[in-house]
PDB file of C-alpha atoms and ligand atoms in Angstrom:
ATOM      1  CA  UNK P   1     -22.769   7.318 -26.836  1.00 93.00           C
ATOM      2  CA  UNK P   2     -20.681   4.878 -24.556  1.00 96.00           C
ATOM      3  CA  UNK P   3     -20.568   1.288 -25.952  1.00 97.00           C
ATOM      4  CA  UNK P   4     -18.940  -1.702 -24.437  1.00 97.00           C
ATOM      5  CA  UNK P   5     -17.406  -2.097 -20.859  1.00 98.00           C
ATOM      6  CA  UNK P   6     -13.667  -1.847 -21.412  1.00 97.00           C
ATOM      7  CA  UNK P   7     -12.346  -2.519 -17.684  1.00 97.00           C
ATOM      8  CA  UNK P   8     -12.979  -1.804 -14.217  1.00 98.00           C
ATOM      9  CA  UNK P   9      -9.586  -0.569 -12.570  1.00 98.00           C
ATOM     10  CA  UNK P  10      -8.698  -1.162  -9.176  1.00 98.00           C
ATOM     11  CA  UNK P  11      -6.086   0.290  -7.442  1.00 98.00           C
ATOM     12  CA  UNK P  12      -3.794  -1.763  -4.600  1.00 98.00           C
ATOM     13  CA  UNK P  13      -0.876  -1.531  -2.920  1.00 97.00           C
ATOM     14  CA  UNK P  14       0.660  -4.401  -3.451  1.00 97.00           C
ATOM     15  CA  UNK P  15      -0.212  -5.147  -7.440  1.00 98.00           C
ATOM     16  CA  UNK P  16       1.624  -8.235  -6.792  1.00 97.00           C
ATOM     17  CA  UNK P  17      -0.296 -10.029  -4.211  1.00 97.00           C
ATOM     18  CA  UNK P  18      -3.831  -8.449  -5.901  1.00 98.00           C
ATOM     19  CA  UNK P  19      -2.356 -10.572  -9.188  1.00 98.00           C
ATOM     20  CA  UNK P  20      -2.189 -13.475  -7.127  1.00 98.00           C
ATOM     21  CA  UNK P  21      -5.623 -13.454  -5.270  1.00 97.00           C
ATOM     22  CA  UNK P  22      -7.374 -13.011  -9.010  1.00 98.00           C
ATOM     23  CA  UNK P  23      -4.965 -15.805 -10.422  1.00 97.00           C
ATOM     24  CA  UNK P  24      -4.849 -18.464  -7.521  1.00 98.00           C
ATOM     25  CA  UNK P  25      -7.717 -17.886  -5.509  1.00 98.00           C
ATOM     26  CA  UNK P  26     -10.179 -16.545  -8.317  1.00 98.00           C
ATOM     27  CA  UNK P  27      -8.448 -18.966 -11.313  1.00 97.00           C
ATOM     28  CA  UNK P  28      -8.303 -15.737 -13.850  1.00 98.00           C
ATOM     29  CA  UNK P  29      -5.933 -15.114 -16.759  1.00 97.00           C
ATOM     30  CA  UNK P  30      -3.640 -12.512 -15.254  1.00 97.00           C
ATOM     31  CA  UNK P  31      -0.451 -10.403 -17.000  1.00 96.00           C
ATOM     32  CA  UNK P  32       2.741  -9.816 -15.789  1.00 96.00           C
ATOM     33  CA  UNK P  33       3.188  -6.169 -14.010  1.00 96.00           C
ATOM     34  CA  UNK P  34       4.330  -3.665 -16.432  1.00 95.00           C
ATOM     35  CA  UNK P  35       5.603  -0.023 -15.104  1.00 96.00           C
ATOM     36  CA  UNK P  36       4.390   2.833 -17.293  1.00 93.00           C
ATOM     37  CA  UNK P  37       6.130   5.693 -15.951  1.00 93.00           C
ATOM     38  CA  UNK P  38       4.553   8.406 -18.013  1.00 89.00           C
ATOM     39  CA  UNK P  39       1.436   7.640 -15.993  1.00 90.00           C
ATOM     40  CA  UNK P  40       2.853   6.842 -12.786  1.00 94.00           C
ATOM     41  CA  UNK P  41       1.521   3.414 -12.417  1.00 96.00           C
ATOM     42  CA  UNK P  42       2.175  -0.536 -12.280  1.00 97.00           C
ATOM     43  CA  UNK P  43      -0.730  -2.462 -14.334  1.00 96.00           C
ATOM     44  CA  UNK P  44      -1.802  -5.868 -14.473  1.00 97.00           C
ATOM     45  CA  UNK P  45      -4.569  -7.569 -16.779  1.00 96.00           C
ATOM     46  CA  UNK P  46      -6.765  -9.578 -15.853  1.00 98.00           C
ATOM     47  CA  UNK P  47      -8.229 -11.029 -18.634  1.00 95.00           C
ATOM     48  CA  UNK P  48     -12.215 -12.058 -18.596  1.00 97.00           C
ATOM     49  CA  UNK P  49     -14.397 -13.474 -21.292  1.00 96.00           C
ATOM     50  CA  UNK P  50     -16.381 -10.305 -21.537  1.00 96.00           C
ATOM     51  CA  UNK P  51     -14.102  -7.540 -20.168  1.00 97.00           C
ATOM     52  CA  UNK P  52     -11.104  -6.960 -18.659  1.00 97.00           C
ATOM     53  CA  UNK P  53      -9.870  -5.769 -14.988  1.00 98.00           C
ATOM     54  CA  UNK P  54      -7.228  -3.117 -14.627  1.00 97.00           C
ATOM     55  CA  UNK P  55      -5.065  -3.659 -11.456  1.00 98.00           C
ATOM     56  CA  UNK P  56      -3.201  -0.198 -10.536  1.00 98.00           C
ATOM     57  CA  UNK P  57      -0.350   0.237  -8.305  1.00 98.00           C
ATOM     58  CA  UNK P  58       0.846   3.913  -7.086  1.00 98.00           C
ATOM     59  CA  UNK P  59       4.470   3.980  -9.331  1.00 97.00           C
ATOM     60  CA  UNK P  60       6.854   7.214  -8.687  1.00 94.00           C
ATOM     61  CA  UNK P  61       6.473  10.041  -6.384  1.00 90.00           C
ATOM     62  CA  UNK P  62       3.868  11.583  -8.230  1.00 91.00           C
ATOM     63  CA  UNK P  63       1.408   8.728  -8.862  1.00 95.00           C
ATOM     64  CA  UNK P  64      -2.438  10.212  -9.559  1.00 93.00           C
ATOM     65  CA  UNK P  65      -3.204   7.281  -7.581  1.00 96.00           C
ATOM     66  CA  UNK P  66      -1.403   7.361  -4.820  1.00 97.00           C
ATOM     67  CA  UNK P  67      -4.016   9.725  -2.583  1.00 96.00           C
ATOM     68  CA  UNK P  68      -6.679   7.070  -3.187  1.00 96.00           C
ATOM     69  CA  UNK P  69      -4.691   4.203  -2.238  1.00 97.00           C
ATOM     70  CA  UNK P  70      -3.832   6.046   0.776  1.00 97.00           C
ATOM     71  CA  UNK P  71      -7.534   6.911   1.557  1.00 97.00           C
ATOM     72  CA  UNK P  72      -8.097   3.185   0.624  1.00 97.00           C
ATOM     73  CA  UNK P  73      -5.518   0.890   2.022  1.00 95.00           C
ATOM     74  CA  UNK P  74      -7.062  -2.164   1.243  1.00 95.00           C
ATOM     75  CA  UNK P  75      -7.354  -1.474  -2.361  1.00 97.00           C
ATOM     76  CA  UNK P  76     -10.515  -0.176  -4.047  1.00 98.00           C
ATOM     77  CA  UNK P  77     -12.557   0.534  -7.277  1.00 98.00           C
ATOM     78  CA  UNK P  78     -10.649   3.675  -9.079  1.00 97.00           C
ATOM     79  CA  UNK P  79     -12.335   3.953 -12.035  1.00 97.00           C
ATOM     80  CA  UNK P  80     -14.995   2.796 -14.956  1.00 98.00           C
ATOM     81  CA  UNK P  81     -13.455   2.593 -18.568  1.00 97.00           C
ATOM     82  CA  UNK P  82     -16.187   2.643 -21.246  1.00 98.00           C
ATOM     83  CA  UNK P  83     -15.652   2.413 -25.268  1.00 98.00           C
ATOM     84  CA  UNK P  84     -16.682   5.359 -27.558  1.00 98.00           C
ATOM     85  CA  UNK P  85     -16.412   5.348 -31.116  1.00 97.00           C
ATOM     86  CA  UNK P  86     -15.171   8.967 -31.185  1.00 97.00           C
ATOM     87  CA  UNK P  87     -14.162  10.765 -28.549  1.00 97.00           C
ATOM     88  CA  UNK P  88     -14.253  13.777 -30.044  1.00 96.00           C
ATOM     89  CA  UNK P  89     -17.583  13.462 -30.845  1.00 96.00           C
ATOM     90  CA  UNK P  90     -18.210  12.291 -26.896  1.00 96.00           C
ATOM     91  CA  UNK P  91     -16.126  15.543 -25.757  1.00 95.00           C
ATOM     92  CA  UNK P  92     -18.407  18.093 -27.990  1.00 95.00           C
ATOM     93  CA  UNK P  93     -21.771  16.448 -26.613  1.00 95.00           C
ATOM     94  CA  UNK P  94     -20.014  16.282 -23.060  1.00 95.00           C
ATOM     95  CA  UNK P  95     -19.013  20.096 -23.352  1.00 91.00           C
ATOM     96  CA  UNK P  96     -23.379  20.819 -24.765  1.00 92.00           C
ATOM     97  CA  UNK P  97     -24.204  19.334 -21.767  1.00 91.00           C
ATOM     98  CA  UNK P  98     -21.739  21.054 -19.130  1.00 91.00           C
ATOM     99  CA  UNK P  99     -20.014  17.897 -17.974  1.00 94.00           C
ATOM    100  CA  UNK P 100     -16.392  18.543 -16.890  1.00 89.00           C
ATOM    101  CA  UNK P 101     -13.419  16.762 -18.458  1.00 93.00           C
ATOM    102  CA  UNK P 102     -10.466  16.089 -15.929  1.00 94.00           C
ATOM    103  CA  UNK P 103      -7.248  17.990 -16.915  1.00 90.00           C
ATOM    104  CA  UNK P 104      -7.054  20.214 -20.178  1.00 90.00           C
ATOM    105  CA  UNK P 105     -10.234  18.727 -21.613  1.00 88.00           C
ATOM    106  CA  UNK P 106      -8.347  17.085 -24.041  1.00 92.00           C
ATOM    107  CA  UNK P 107      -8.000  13.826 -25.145  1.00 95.00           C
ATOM    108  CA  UNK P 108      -4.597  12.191 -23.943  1.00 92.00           C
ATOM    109  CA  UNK P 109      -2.514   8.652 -24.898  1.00 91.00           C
ATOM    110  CA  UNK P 110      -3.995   6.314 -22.064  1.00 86.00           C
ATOM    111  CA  UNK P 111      -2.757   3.177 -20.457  1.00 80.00           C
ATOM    112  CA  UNK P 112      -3.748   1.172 -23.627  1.00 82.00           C
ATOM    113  CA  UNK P 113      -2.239   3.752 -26.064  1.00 88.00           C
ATOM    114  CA  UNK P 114      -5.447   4.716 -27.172  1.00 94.00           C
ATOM    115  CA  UNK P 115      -6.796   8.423 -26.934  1.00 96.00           C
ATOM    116  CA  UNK P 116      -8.891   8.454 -23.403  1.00 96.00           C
ATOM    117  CA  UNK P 117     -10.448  11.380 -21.388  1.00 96.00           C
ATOM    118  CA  UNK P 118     -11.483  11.137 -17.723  1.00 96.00           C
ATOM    119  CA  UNK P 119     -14.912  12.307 -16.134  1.00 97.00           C
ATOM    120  CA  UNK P 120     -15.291  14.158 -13.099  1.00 95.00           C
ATOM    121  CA  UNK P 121     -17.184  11.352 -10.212  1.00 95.00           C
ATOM    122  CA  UNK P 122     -19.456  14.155  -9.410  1.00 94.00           C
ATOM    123  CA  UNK P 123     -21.251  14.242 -12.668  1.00 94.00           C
ATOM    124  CA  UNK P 124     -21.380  10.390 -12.671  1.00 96.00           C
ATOM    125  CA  UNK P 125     -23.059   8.876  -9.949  1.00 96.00           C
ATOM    126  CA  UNK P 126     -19.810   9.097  -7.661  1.00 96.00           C
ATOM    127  CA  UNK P 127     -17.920   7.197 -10.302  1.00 97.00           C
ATOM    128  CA  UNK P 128     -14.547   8.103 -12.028  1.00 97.00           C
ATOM    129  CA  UNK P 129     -15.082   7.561 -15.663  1.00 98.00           C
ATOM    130  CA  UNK P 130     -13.146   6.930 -18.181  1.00 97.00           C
ATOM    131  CA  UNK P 131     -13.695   7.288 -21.659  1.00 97.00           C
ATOM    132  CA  UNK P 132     -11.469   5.331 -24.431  1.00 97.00           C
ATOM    133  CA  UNK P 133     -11.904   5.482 -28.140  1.00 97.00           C
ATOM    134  CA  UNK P 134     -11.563   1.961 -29.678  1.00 94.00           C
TER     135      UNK P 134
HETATM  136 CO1   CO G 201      -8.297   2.704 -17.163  1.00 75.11          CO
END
């Protein structure tokens, strides 16, 4: 079902001095921050030959990331973001099999504006996964 690795997000505090460590000290291709308030984060990409890296900072007072950066202050892996084809298709074999889907169960507009779902860690190895179509 899942195809290619899409990106590994990690959430930080300070988005701007986790840009520079990938950029200066680790000599990646790194974005400038953008602020998407509808999801109440700050994202950089980092851009690798075979994937990407998501850098997430808490934005707003209602950020869903803001607990985990709290919990880890040093930064941390947040979540797994692998390709499907269809993600309706994914949610119907996900539902067969009794997996939960985070939030209504339905497919929202994600960080790339594509249609994404997240996956409970539980059910996942003690991951947070995240589903995009492509
Ligand atoms: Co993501």
């Amino acid at each position: 079902m899942i195809g290619k690795l899409n990106h590994v997000a990690i959430a930080v505090s300070d988005i701007n001095a986790a840009a520079a460590v990938y950029r200066d000290t680790l000599g990646a291709k790194v974005t400038d921050a953008t602020d998407l308030p509808e999801h109440g984060v700050t994202t950089v990409f980092i851009e690798l030959p075979n994937t990407k890296i998501e850098l997430l900072q808490p934005l707003g007072d209602n950020s869903p990331i803001q607990r985990f950066v709290e919990k880890n202050p040093a930064g941390g892996i947040h979540h797994i973001c692998y390709e499907v084809d269809d993600i309706e298709q994914a949610i119907s074999k996900l539902a067969f099999d009794g997996t939960k889907i985070l939030g209504d169960g339905q497919p929202k507009i994600g960080a790339h504006g594509k249609l994404v779902i997240f996956l409970h860690p539980k059910d996942f190895c003690g991951t947070l996964i995240e589903l995009e179509q492509v």
